[in-house]
PDB file of C-alpha atoms and ligand atoms in Angstrom:
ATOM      1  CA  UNK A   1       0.000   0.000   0.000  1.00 48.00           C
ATOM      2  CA  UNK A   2       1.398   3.501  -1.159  1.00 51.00           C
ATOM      3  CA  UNK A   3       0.716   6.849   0.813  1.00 57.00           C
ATOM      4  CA  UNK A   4      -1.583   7.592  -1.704  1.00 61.00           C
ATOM      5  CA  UNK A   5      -4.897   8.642  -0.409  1.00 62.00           C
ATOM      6  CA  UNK A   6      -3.506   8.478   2.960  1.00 61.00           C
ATOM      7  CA  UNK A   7      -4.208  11.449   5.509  1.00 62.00           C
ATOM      8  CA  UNK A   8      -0.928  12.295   7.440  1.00 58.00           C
ATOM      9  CA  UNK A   9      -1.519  13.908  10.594  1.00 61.00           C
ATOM     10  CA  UNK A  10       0.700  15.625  12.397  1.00 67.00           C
ATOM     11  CA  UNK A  11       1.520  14.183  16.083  1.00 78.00           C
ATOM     12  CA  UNK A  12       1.465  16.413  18.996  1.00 83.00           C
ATOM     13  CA  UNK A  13       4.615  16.823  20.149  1.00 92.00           C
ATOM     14  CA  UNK A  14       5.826  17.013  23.597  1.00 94.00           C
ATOM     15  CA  UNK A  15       7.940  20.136  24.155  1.00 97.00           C
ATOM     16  CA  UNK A  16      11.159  21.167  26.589  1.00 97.00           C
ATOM     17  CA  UNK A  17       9.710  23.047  29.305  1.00 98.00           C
ATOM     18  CA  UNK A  18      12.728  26.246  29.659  1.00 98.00           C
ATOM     19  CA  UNK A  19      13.465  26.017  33.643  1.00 96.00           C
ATOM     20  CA  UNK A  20      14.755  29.446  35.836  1.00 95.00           C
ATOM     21  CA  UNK A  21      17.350  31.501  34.953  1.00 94.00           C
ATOM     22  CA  UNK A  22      16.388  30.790  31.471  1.00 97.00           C
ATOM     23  CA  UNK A  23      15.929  34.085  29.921  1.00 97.00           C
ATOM     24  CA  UNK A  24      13.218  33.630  27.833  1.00 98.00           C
ATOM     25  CA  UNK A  25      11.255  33.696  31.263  1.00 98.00           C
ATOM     26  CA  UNK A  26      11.683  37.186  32.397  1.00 98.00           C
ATOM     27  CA  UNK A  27      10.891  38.138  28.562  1.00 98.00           C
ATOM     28  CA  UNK A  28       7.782  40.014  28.012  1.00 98.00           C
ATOM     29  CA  UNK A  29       5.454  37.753  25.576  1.00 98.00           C
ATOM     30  CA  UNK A  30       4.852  39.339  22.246  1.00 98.00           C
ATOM     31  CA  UNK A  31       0.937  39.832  21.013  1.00 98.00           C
ATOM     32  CA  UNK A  32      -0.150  37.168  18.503  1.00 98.00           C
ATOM     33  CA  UNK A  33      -1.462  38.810  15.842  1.00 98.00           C
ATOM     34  CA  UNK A  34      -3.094  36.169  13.899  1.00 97.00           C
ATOM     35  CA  UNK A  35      -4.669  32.841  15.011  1.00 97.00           C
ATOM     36  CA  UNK A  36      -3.408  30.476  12.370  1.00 96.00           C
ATOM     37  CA  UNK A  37      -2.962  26.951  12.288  1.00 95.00           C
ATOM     38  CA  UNK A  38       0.336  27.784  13.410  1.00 96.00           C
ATOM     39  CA  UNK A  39      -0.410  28.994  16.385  1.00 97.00           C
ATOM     40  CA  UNK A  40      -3.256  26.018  16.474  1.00 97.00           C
ATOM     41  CA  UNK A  41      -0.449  23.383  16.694  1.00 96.00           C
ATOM     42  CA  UNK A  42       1.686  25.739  19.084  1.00 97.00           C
ATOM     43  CA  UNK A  43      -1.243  25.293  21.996  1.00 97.00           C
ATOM     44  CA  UNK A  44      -1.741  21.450  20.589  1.00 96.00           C
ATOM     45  CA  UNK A  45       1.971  21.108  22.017  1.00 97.00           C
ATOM     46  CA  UNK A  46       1.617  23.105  24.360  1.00 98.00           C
ATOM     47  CA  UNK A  47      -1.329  20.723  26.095  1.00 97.00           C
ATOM     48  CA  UNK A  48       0.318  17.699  25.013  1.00 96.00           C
ATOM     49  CA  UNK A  49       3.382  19.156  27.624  1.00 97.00           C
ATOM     50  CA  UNK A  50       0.947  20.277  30.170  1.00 97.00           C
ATOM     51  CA  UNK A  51      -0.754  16.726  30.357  1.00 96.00           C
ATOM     52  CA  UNK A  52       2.582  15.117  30.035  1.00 96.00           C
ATOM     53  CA  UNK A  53       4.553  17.250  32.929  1.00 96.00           C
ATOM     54  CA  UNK A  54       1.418  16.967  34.401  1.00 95.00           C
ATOM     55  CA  UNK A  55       0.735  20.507  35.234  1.00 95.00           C
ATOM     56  CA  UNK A  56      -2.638  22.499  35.818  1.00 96.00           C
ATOM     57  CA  UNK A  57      -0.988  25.050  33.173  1.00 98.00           C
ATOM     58  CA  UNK A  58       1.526  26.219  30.953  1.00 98.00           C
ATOM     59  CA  UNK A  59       2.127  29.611  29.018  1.00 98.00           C
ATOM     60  CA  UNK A  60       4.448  29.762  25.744  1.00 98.00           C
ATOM     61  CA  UNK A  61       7.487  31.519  27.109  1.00 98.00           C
ATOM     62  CA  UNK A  62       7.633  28.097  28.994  1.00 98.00           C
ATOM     63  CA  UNK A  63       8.444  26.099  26.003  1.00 98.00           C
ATOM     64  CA  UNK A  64      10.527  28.887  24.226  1.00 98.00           C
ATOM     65  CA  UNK A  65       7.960  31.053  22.447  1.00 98.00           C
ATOM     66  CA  UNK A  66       7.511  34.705  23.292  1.00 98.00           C
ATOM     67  CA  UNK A  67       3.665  34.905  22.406  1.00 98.00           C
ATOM     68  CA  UNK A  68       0.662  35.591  24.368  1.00 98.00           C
ATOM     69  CA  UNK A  69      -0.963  31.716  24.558  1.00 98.00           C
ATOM     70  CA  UNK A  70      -1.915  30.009  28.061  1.00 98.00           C
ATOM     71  CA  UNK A  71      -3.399  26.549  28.168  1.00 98.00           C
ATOM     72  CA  UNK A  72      -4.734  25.814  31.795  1.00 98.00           C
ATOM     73  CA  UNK A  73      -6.436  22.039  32.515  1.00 97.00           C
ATOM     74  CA  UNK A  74      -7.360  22.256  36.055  1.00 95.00           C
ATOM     75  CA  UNK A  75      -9.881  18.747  35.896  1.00 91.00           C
ATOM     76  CA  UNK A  76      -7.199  16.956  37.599  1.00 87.00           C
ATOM     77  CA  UNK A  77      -7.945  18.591  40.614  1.00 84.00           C
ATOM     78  CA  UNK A  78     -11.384  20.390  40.490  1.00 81.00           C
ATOM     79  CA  UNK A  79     -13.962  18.164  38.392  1.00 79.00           C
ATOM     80  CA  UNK A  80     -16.372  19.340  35.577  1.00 82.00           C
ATOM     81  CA  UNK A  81     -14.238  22.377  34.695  1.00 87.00           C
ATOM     82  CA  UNK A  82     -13.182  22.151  30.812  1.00 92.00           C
ATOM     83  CA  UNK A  83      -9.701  22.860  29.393  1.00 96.00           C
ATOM     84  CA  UNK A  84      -9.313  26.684  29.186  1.00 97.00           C
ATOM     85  CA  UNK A  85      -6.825  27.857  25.787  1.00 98.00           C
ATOM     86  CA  UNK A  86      -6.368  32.004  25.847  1.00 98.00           C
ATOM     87  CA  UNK A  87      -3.778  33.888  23.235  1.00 98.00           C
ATOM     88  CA  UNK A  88      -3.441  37.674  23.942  1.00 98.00           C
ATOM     89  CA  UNK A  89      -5.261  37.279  27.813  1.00 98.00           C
ATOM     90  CA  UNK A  90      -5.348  40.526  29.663  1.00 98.00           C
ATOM     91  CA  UNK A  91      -6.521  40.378  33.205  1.00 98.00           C
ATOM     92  CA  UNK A  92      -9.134  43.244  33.182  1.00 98.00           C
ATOM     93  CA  UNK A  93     -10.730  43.205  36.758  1.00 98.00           C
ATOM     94  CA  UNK A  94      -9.874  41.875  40.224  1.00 98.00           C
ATOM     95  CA  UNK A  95     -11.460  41.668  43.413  1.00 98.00           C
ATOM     96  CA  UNK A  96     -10.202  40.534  46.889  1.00 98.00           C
ATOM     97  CA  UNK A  97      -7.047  39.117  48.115  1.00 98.00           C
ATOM     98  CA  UNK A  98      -5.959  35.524  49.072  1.00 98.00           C
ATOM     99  CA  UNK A  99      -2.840  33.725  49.879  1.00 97.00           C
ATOM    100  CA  UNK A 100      -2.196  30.192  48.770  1.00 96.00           C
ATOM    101  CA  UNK A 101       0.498  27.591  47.824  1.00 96.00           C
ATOM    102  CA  UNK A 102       1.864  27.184  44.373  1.00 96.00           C
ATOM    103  CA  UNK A 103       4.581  26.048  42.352  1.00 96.00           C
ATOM    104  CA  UNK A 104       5.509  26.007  38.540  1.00 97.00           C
ATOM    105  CA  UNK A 105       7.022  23.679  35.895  1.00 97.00           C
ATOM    106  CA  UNK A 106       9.601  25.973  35.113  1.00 97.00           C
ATOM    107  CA  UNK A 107      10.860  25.797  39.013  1.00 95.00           C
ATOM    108  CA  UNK A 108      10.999  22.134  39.844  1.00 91.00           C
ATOM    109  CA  UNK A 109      10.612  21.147  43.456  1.00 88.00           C
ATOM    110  CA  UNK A 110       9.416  24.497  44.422  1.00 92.00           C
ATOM    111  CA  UNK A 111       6.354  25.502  46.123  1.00 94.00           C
ATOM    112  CA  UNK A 112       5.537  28.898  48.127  1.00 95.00           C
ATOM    113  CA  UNK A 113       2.685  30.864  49.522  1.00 96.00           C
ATOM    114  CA  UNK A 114       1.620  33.650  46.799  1.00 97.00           C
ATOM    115  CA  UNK A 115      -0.475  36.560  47.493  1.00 96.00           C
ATOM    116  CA  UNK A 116      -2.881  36.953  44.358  1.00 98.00           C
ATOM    117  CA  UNK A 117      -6.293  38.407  43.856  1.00 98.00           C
ATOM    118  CA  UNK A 118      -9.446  36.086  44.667  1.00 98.00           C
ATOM    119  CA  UNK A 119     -11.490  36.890  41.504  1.00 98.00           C
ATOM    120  CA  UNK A 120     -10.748  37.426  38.046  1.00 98.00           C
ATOM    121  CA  UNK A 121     -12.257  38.596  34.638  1.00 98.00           C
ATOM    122  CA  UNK A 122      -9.932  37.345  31.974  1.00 98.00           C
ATOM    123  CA  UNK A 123     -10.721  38.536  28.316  1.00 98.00           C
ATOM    124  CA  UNK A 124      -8.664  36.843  25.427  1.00 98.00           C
ATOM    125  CA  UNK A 125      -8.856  34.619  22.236  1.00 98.00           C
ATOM    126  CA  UNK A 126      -9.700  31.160  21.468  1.00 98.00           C
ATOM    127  CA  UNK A 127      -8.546  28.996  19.325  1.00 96.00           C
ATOM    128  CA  UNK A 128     -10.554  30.353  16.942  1.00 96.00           C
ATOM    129  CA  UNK A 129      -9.901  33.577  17.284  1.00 97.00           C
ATOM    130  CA  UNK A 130     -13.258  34.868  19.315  1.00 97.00           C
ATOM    131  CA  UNK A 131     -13.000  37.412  21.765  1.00 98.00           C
ATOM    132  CA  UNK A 132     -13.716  35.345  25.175  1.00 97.00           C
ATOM    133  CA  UNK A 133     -14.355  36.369  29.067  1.00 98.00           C
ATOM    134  CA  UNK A 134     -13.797  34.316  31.507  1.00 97.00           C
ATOM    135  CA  UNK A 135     -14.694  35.535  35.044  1.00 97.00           C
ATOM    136  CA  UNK A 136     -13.013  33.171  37.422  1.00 96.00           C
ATOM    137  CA  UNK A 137     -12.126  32.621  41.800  1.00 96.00           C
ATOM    138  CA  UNK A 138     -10.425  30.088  43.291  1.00 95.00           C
ATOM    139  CA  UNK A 139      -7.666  27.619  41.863  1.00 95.00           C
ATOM    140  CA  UNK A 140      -8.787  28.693  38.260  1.00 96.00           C
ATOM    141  CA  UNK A 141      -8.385  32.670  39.314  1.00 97.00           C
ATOM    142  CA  UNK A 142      -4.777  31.594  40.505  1.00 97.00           C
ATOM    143  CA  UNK A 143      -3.624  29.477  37.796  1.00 98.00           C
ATOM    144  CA  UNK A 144      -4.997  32.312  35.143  1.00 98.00           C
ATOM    145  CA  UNK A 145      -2.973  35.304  36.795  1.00 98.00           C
ATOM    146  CA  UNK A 146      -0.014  32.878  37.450  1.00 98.00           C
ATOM    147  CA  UNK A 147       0.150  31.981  33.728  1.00 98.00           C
ATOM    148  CA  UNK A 148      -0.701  35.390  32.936  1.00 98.00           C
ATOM    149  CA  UNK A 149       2.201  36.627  34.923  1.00 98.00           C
ATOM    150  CA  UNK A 150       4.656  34.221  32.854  1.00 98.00           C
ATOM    151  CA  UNK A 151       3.221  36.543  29.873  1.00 98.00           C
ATOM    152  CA  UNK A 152       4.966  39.272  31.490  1.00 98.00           C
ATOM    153  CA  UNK A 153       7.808  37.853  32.466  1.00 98.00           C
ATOM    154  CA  UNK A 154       7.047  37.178  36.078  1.00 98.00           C
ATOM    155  CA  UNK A 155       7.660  33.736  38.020  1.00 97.00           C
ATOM    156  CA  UNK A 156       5.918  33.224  41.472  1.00 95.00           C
ATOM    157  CA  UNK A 157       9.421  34.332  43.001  1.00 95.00           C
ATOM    158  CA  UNK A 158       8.882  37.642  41.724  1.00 96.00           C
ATOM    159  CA  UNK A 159       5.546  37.794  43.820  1.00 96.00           C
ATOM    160  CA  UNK A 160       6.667  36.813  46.798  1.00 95.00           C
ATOM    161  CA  UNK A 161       8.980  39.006  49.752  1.00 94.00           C
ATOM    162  CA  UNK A 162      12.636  39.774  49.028  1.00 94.00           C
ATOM    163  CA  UNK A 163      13.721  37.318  52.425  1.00 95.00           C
ATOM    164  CA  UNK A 164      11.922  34.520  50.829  1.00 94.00           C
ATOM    165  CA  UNK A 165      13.277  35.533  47.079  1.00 94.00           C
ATOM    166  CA  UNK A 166      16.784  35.425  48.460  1.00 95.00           C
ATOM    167  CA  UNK A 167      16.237  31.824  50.783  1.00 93.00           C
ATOM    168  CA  UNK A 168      15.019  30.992  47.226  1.00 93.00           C
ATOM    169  CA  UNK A 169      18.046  32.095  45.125  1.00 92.00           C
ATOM    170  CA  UNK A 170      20.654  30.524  47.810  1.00 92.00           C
ATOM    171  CA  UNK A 171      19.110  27.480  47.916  1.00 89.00           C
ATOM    172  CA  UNK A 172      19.201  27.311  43.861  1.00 88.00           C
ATOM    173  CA  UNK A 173      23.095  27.832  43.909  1.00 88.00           C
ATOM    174  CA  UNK A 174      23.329  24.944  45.931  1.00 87.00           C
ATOM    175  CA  UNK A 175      21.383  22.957  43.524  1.00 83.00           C
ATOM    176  CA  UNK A 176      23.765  23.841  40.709  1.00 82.00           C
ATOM    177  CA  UNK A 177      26.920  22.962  43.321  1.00 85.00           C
ATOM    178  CA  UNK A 178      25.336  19.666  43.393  1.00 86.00           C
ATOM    179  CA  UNK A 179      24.881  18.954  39.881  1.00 82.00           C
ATOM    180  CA  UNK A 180      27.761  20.039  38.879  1.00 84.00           C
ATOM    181  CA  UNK A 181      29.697  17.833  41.588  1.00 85.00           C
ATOM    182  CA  UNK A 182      27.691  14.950  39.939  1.00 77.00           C
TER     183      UNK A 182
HETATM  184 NI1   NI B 201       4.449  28.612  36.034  1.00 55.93          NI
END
């Protein structure tokens, strides 16, 4: 049997999630300015590496790309809420304030208490380009402003006090001591 008549579909592809210091974190994401199906297979990947990690969410910067795209799958831990894609998000009202733990793919073995606000309206794009709002509170409010944040080129260690930021950055350096010993 030849290829002919044969579909070929592209696989989703698992990605390299960048880890800090990598620069392309504290990058500010550039706007996309058209939803093609190259950005399509961008947030493909981009769940593909979320599922895979697993993590509740993942933003572009974190596999390389500058661009405005967030992917956030929080089912795993709160049922019956559906898998949330945004390009060009912008945060555009908060209320309240709560403190609660989080960590990040792109800081392994990391978790910390982060001030953030309790409720969100989120406006973006979907996948097919339509304007979206998504008013949100609890662990989906987080994980949108925390992916949000990456956008702008803010980890959770740039939310949190400079005592903890420096524990944080000391404890790093020994990490890389350690590795490099191996
Ligand atoms: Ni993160």
């Amino acid at each position: 049997m030849g290829l002919k008549g044969c579909v070929i579909i592209t696989a989703m592809a698992i990605l390299e999630i960048r880890k800090y210091p990598d620069e392309v974190l504290k990058k500010k994401a550039l706007q996309v300015e058209k939803v093609n199906d190259k950005v399509r297979k961008l947030i493909d990947d981009m769940i593909e590496t979320m599922h895979a990690a697993p993590g509740v969410g993942l933003a572009a910067p974190q596999v390389g790309v500058s661009k405005k795209i967030i992917v956030i799958d929080i089912s795993s831990k709160e049922e019956q809420f559906p898998l949330i894609v945004l390009i060009n998000p912008e945060i555009t009202d908060t209320d309240g304030l709560v403190s609660s733990d989080e960590g990040c793919l792109s800081l392994p073995k990391y978790n910390t208490v982060v001030k953030r606000a309790e409720k969100v309206v989120v406006k973006g794009l979907d996948r097919e380009g339509r304007v979206v709002v998504i008013e949100a509170d609890g662990l989906l409010a987080r994980a949108l402003q925390h992916e949000i944040d990456h956008l702008d080129g803010l980890l959770l260690i740039d939310r949190i006090s400079s005592i903890k930021r420096e524990f944080f950055k000391k404890r790093f350096q020994k990490v890389l001591a350690n590795a490099a010993r191996e």
